[in-house]
Amino acid sequence: MRNYDDKVLNAFLNKQEQLFDERVAETLEEADDFLTEVLAVVADTKEDVVEYFEEEGLDMQTEEGEDIFEANEVFEVGDGRYLIVQG
């Protein structure tokens, strides 16, 4: 049984190179295993993303001064949710 649904896994598979220099997963199962291992979080809304970063004590601006939603660690799933991968 997977910990993440297909939309989340596909978003990660399609966009993983925004965070990593090379692909870390090729299949849905590999993606699920990887995301489970790194304790990736799915946020249901933008507000949940902001709350996550505030609770973790992380800066809401990237090193380049961009909005957190432009950060490499934040993946838009495409249905209003966001995947946060602290890789």
Tab-separated table of N, CA, C and O in Angstrom:
chain	number	residue	atom	x	y	z
A	1	MET	N	0.838	-1.186	0.000
A	1	MET	CA	0.000	0.000	0.000
A	1	MET	C	0.885	1.252	0.000
A	1	MET	O	1.851	1.336	0.749
A	2	ARG	N	0.546	2.187	-0.844
A	2	ARG	CA	1.335	3.419	-0.967
A	2	ARG	C	0.949	4.440	0.099
A	2	ARG	O	-0.192	4.501	0.537
A	3	ASN	N	1.912	5.268	0.446
A	3	ASN	CA	1.682	6.353	1.397
A	3	ASN	C	1.215	7.632	0.707
A	3	ASN	O	0.660	8.509	1.359
A	4	TYR	N	1.473	7.746	-0.589
A	4	TYR	CA	1.126	8.944	-1.354
A	4	TYR	C	0.271	8.520	-2.541
A	4	TYR	O	0.465	7.447	-3.111
A	5	ASP	N	-0.671	9.389	-2.942
A	5	ASP	CA	-1.533	9.031	-4.070
A	5	ASP	C	-0.834	9.290	-5.403
A	5	ASP	O	0.219	9.920	-5.463
A	6	ASP	N	-1.433	8.770	-6.481
A	6	ASP	CA	-0.813	8.843	-7.808
A	6	ASP	C	-0.542	10.271	-8.267
A	6	ASP	O	0.481	10.529	-8.902
A	7	LYS	N	-1.420	11.215	-7.970
A	7	LYS	CA	-1.194	12.607	-8.400
A	7	LYS	C	0.067	13.177	-7.759
A	7	LYS	O	0.864	13.833	-8.419
A	8	VAL	N	0.235	12.919	-6.486
A	8	VAL	CA	1.421	13.402	-5.772
A	8	VAL	C	2.673	12.728	-6.333
A	8	VAL	O	3.674	13.387	-6.614
A	9	LEU	N	2.604	11.426	-6.507
A	9	LEU	CA	3.762	10.687	-7.013
A	9	LEU	C	4.139	11.120	-8.425
A	9	LEU	O	5.319	11.309	-8.731
A	10	ASN	N	3.150	11.312	-9.277
A	10	ASN	CA	3.439	11.761	-10.643
A	10	ASN	C	4.012	13.167	-10.666
A	10	ASN	O	4.919	13.460	-11.454
A	11	ALA	N	3.512	14.045	-9.810
A	11	ALA	CA	4.064	15.399	-9.726
A	11	ALA	C	5.538	15.335	-9.341
A	11	ALA	O	6.375	16.021	-9.931
A	12	PHE	N	5.857	14.480	-8.371
A	12	PHE	CA	7.250	14.331	-7.966
A	12	PHE	C	8.096	13.742	-9.086
A	12	PHE	O	9.185	14.245	-9.385
A	13	LEU	N	7.612	12.682	-9.718
A	13	LEU	CA	8.372	12.054	-10.804
A	13	LEU	C	8.651	13.042	-11.932
A	13	LEU	O	9.752	13.072	-12.484
A	14	ASN	N	7.670	13.851	-12.266
A	14	ASN	CA	7.810	14.793	-13.376
A	14	ASN	C	8.686	16.000	-13.046
A	14	ASN	O	9.269	16.605	-13.949
A	15	LYS	N	8.778	16.358	-11.761
A	15	LYS	CA	9.470	17.596	-11.382
A	15	LYS	C	10.671	17.382	-10.467
A	15	LYS	O	11.269	18.356	-10.004
A	16	GLN	N	11.051	16.142	-10.204
A	16	GLN	CA	12.090	15.866	-9.212
A	16	GLN	C	13.424	16.536	-9.522
A	16	GLN	O	14.189	16.859	-8.616
A	17	GLU	N	13.686	16.813	-10.780
A	17	GLU	CA	14.967	17.421	-11.132
A	17	GLU	C	15.026	18.913	-10.800
A	17	GLU	O	16.076	19.524	-10.923
A	18	GLN	N	13.909	19.484	-10.320
A	18	GLN	CA	13.973	20.865	-9.828
A	18	GLN	C	14.688	20.910	-8.476
A	18	GLN	O	15.181	21.947	-8.074
A	19	LEU	N	14.761	19.755	-7.798
A	19	LEU	CA	15.418	19.678	-6.498
A	19	LEU	C	16.719	18.881	-6.543
A	19	LEU	O	17.679	19.207	-5.854
A	20	PHE	N	16.755	17.842	-7.355
A	20	PHE	CA	17.902	16.949	-7.403
A	20	PHE	C	18.613	17.058	-8.752
A	20	PHE	O	17.974	17.263	-9.778
A	21	ASP	N	19.926	16.870	-8.733
A	21	ASP	CA	20.719	16.932	-9.956
A	21	ASP	C	20.415	15.787	-10.913
A	21	ASP	O	20.603	15.916	-12.113
A	22	GLU	N	19.994	14.668	-10.352
A	22	GLU	CA	19.626	13.522	-11.185
A	22	GLU	C	18.377	12.883	-10.601
A	22	GLU	O	18.012	13.125	-9.452
A	23	ARG	N	17.732	12.065	-11.405
A	23	ARG	CA	16.495	11.420	-10.967
A	23	ARG	C	16.774	10.474	-9.800
A	23	ARG	O	17.733	9.720	-9.826
A	24	VAL	N	15.902	10.529	-8.796
A	24	VAL	CA	16.038	9.642	-7.644
A	24	VAL	C	14.995	8.526	-7.679
A	24	VAL	O	15.069	7.597	-6.886
A	25	ALA	N	14.036	8.633	-8.607
A	25	ALA	CA	12.996	7.605	-8.738
A	25	ALA	C	12.525	7.555	-10.183
A	25	ALA	O	12.465	8.579	-10.861
A	26	GLU	N	12.190	6.356	-10.628
A	26	GLU	CA	11.704	6.160	-12.001
A	26	GLU	C	10.259	5.660	-12.047
A	26	GLU	O	9.594	5.836	-13.043
A	27	THR	N	9.820	5.016	-10.986
A	27	THR	CA	8.476	4.439	-10.961
A	27	THR	C	7.682	5.027	-9.801
A	27	THR	O	8.246	5.645	-8.887
A	28	LEU	N	6.370	4.809	-9.831
A	28	LEU	CA	5.524	5.272	-8.725
A	28	LEU	C	5.967	4.646	-7.409
A	28	LEU	O	6.012	5.331	-6.379
A	29	GLU	N	6.310	3.373	-7.446
A	29	GLU	CA	6.740	2.687	-6.233
A	29	GLU	C	8.045	3.266	-5.686
A	29	GLU	O	8.196	3.471	-4.471
A	30	GLU	N	8.998	3.534	-6.575
A	30	GLU	CA	10.258	4.131	-6.139
A	30	GLU	C	10.026	5.531	-5.577
A	30	GLU	O	10.644	5.913	-4.578
A	31	ALA	N	9.157	6.286	-6.221
A	31	ALA	CA	8.841	7.630	-5.738
A	31	ALA	C	8.200	7.562	-4.359
A	31	ALA	O	8.555	8.329	-3.456
A	32	ASP	N	7.261	6.648	-4.177
A	32	ASP	CA	6.595	6.493	-2.889
A	32	ASP	C	7.603	6.105	-1.811
A	32	ASP	O	7.596	6.684	-0.716
A	33	ASP	N	8.479	5.176	-2.118
A	33	ASP	CA	9.504	4.762	-1.155
A	33	ASP	C	10.415	5.927	-0.787
A	33	ASP	O	10.723	6.151	0.388
A	34	PHE	N	10.856	6.681	-1.793
A	34	PHE	CA	11.744	7.810	-1.544
A	34	PHE	C	11.059	8.872	-0.692
A	34	PHE	O	11.620	9.338	0.302
A	35	LEU	N	9.843	9.251	-1.064
A	35	LEU	CA	9.124	10.290	-0.326
A	35	LEU	C	8.831	9.856	1.103
A	35	LEU	O	8.892	10.671	2.025
A	36	THR	N	8.546	8.582	1.281
A	36	THR	CA	8.319	8.053	2.623
A	36	THR	C	9.601	8.136	3.446
A	36	THR	O	9.582	8.548	4.611
A	37	GLU	N	10.715	7.790	2.820
A	37	GLU	CA	12.004	7.798	3.506
A	37	GLU	C	12.410	9.198	3.962
A	37	GLU	O	12.951	9.372	5.055
A	38	VAL	N	12.132	10.208	3.138
A	38	VAL	CA	12.533	11.572	3.494
A	38	VAL	C	11.445	12.324	4.243
A	38	VAL	O	11.583	13.511	4.535
A	39	LEU	N	10.348	11.628	4.550
A	39	LEU	CA	9.231	12.210	5.301
A	39	LEU	C	8.637	13.433	4.605
A	39	LEU	O	8.380	14.469	5.223
A	40	ALA	N	8.435	13.309	3.305
A	40	ALA	CA	7.825	14.394	2.539
A	40	ALA	C	6.404	14.639	3.039
A	40	ALA	O	5.718	13.727	3.493
A	41	VAL	N	5.962	15.887	2.935
A	41	VAL	CA	4.664	16.304	3.447
A	41	VAL	C	3.794	16.798	2.298
A	41	VAL	O	4.265	17.523	1.424
A	42	VAL	N	2.520	16.418	2.325
A	42	VAL	CA	1.550	16.938	1.367
A	42	VAL	C	0.706	17.979	2.088
A	42	VAL	O	0.077	17.691	3.113
A	43	ALA	N	0.728	19.193	1.550
A	43	ALA	CA	-0.079	20.285	2.108
A	43	ALA	C	-1.302	20.476	1.212
A	43	ALA	O	-1.179	20.511	-0.009
A	44	ASP	N	-2.469	20.598	1.822
A	44	ASP	CA	-3.711	20.708	1.061
A	44	ASP	C	-3.936	22.083	0.446
A	44	ASP	O	-4.661	22.201	-0.535
A	45	THR	N	-3.339	23.107	1.027
A	45	THR	CA	-3.541	24.473	0.544
A	45	THR	C	-2.243	25.270	0.675
A	45	THR	O	-1.310	24.847	1.365
A	46	LYS	N	-2.232	26.454	0.064
A	46	LYS	CA	-1.081	27.349	0.227
A	46	LYS	C	-0.908	27.736	1.690
A	46	LYS	O	0.204	27.834	2.186
A	47	GLU	N	-2.041	27.933	2.373
A	47	GLU	CA	-1.980	28.285	3.789
A	47	GLU	C	-1.302	27.183	4.603
A	47	GLU	O	-0.561	27.462	5.541
A	48	ASP	N	-1.560	25.926	4.237
A	48	ASP	CA	-0.915	24.804	4.928
A	48	ASP	C	0.590	24.792	4.683
A	48	ASP	O	1.358	24.413	5.568
A	49	VAL	N	1.009	25.199	3.483
A	49	VAL	CA	2.444	25.286	3.189
A	49	VAL	C	3.083	26.338	4.093
A	49	VAL	O	4.112	26.095	4.724
A	50	VAL	N	2.452	27.502	4.176
A	50	VAL	CA	2.969	28.584	5.019
A	50	VAL	C	3.038	28.116	6.475
A	50	VAL	O	4.052	28.309	7.153
A	51	GLU	N	1.982	27.469	6.936
A	51	GLU	CA	1.942	26.973	8.312
A	51	GLU	C	3.058	25.955	8.565
A	51	GLU	O	3.724	25.987	9.602
A	52	TYR	N	3.286	25.061	7.610
A	52	TYR	CA	4.349	24.063	7.739
A	52	TYR	C	5.705	24.750	7.931
A	52	TYR	O	6.468	24.409	8.834
A	53	PHE	N	6.009	25.728	7.076
A	53	PHE	CA	7.303	26.402	7.159
A	53	PHE	C	7.427	27.195	8.453
A	53	PHE	O	8.497	27.245	9.057
A	54	GLU	N	6.335	27.800	8.895
A	54	GLU	CA	6.365	28.534	10.165
A	54	GLU	C	6.609	27.585	11.334
A	54	GLU	O	7.414	27.866	12.218
A	55	GLU	N	5.904	26.441	11.353
A	55	GLU	CA	6.065	25.472	12.446
A	55	GLU	C	7.462	24.880	12.475
A	55	GLU	O	7.986	24.575	13.550
A	56	GLU	N	8.064	24.709	11.300
A	56	GLU	CA	9.412	24.149	11.222
A	56	GLU	C	10.483	25.207	11.475
A	56	GLU	O	11.668	24.889	11.526
A	57	GLY	N	10.062	26.467	11.596
A	57	GLY	CA	11.009	27.542	11.831
A	57	GLY	C	11.851	27.871	10.615
A	57	GLY	O	12.963	28.366	10.734
A	58	LEU	N	11.317	27.569	9.428
A	58	LEU	CA	12.049	27.812	8.188
A	58	LEU	C	11.663	29.162	7.605
A	58	LEU	O	10.536	29.636	7.757
A	59	ASP	N	12.589	29.763	6.917
A	59	ASP	CA	12.382	31.074	6.305
A	59	ASP	C	11.386	30.966	5.161
A	59	ASP	O	11.422	30.023	4.375
A	60	MET	N	10.513	31.938	5.043
A	60	MET	CA	9.502	31.943	3.995
A	60	MET	C	10.040	32.473	2.665
A	60	MET	O	9.336	32.494	1.680
A	61	GLN	N	11.281	32.899	2.644
A	61	GLN	CA	11.917	33.352	1.411
A	61	GLN	C	13.074	32.405	1.098
A	61	GLN	O	13.766	31.939	1.990
A	62	THR	N	13.278	32.134	-0.180
A	62	THR	CA	14.407	31.302	-0.572
A	62	THR	C	15.689	32.121	-0.462
A	62	THR	O	15.649	33.339	-0.273
A	63	GLU	N	16.819	31.470	-0.625
A	63	GLU	CA	18.104	32.165	-0.568
A	63	GLU	C	18.204	33.239	-1.639
A	63	GLU	O	18.899	34.223	-1.486
A	64	GLU	N	17.489	33.036	-2.751
A	64	GLU	CA	17.519	34.001	-3.837
A	64	GLU	C	16.476	35.109	-3.637
A	64	GLU	O	16.271	35.945	-4.501
A	65	GLY	N	15.756	35.089	-2.493
A	65	GLY	CA	14.759	36.098	-2.206
A	65	GLY	C	13.417	35.831	-2.863
A	65	GLY	O	12.551	36.688	-2.869
A	66	GLU	N	13.246	34.622	-3.402
A	66	GLU	CA	11.986	34.274	-4.052
A	66	GLU	C	10.950	33.859	-3.024
A	66	GLU	O	11.278	33.474	-1.907
A	67	ASP	N	9.709	33.877	-3.428
A	67	ASP	CA	8.602	33.382	-2.630
A	67	ASP	C	8.803	31.890	-2.366
A	67	ASP	O	9.346	31.172	-3.208
A	68	ILE	N	8.356	31.412	-1.224
A	68	ILE	CA	8.550	30.012	-0.862
A	68	ILE	C	7.921	29.057	-1.874
A	68	ILE	O	8.395	27.940	-2.057
A	69	PHE	N	6.890	29.484	-2.569
A	69	PHE	CA	6.244	28.618	-3.556
A	69	PHE	C	7.092	28.436	-4.811
A	69	PHE	O	6.793	27.601	-5.650
A	70	GLU	N	8.157	29.197	-4.913
A	70	GLU	CA	9.124	29.044	-5.999
A	70	GLU	C	10.322	28.204	-5.571
A	70	GLU	O	11.204	27.927	-6.377
A	71	ALA	N	10.361	27.811	-4.308
A	71	ALA	CA	11.489	27.036	-3.785
A	71	ALA	C	11.542	25.660	-4.427
A	71	ALA	O	10.506	25.073	-4.750
A	72	ASN	N	12.738	25.152	-4.597
A	72	ASN	CA	12.929	23.838	-5.200
A	72	ASN	C	12.276	22.721	-4.396
A	72	ASN	O	11.915	21.687	-4.941
A	73	GLU	N	12.112	22.918	-3.092
A	73	GLU	CA	11.552	21.893	-2.218
A	73	GLU	C	10.036	21.799	-2.285
A	73	GLU	O	9.448	20.873	-1.735
A	74	VAL	N	9.397	22.772	-2.918
A	74	VAL	CA	7.937	22.823	-2.963
A	74	VAL	C	7.470	22.476	-4.374
A	74	VAL	O	7.795	23.158	-5.337
A	75	PHE	N	6.704	21.392	-4.461
A	75	PHE	CA	6.209	20.893	-5.739
A	75	PHE	C	4.703	21.110	-5.805
A	75	PHE	O	3.965	20.618	-4.944
A	76	GLU	N	4.237	21.819	-6.813
A	76	GLU	CA	2.794	21.971	-7.010
A	76	GLU	C	2.261	20.676	-7.606
A	76	GLU	O	2.749	20.199	-8.627
A	77	VAL	N	1.260	20.098	-6.957
A	77	VAL	CA	0.694	18.828	-7.413
A	77	VAL	C	-0.227	19.048	-8.604
A	77	VAL	O	-0.320	18.207	-9.497
A	78	GLY	N	-0.911	20.187	-8.643
A	78	GLY	CA	-1.773	20.490	-9.774
A	78	GLY	C	-3.248	20.467	-9.434
A	78	GLY	O	-4.089	20.790	-10.260
A	79	ASP	N	-3.575	20.089	-8.212
A	79	ASP	CA	-4.978	20.055	-7.795
A	79	ASP	C	-5.209	20.930	-6.562
A	79	ASP	O	-6.131	20.731	-5.798
A	80	GLY	N	-4.308	21.901	-6.376
A	80	GLY	CA	-4.398	22.792	-5.234
A	80	GLY	C	-3.505	22.368	-4.070
A	80	GLY	O	-3.295	23.114	-3.140
A	81	ARG	N	-2.958	21.155	-4.152
A	81	ARG	CA	-2.073	20.663	-3.099
A	81	ARG	C	-0.615	20.896	-3.468
A	81	ARG	O	-0.288	21.129	-4.629
A	82	TYR	N	0.226	20.788	-2.451
A	82	TYR	CA	1.669	20.973	-2.626
A	82	TYR	C	2.399	19.855	-1.907
A	82	TYR	O	2.005	19.436	-0.814
A	83	LEU	N	3.474	19.387	-2.522
A	83	LEU	CA	4.354	18.397	-1.922
A	83	LEU	C	5.600	19.121	-1.453
A	83	LEU	O	6.218	19.862	-2.220
A	84	ILE	N	5.967	18.919	-0.196
A	84	ILE	CA	7.158	19.544	0.365
A	84	ILE	C	8.179	18.450	0.638
A	84	ILE	O	7.921	17.524	1.404
A	85	VAL	N	9.328	18.552	-0.041
A	85	VAL	CA	10.377	17.530	0.067
A	85	VAL	C	11.625	18.182	0.624
A	85	VAL	O	12.244	19.007	-0.042
A	86	GLN	N	11.964	17.840	1.843
A	86	GLN	CA	13.188	18.351	2.449
A	86	GLN	C	14.311	17.364	2.168
A	86	GLN	O	14.721	16.602	3.023
A	87	GLY	N	14.760	17.328	0.924
A	87	GLY	CA	15.784	16.380	0.493
A	87	GLY	C	17.134	16.897	0.781
A	87	GLY	O	18.142	16.423	0.749
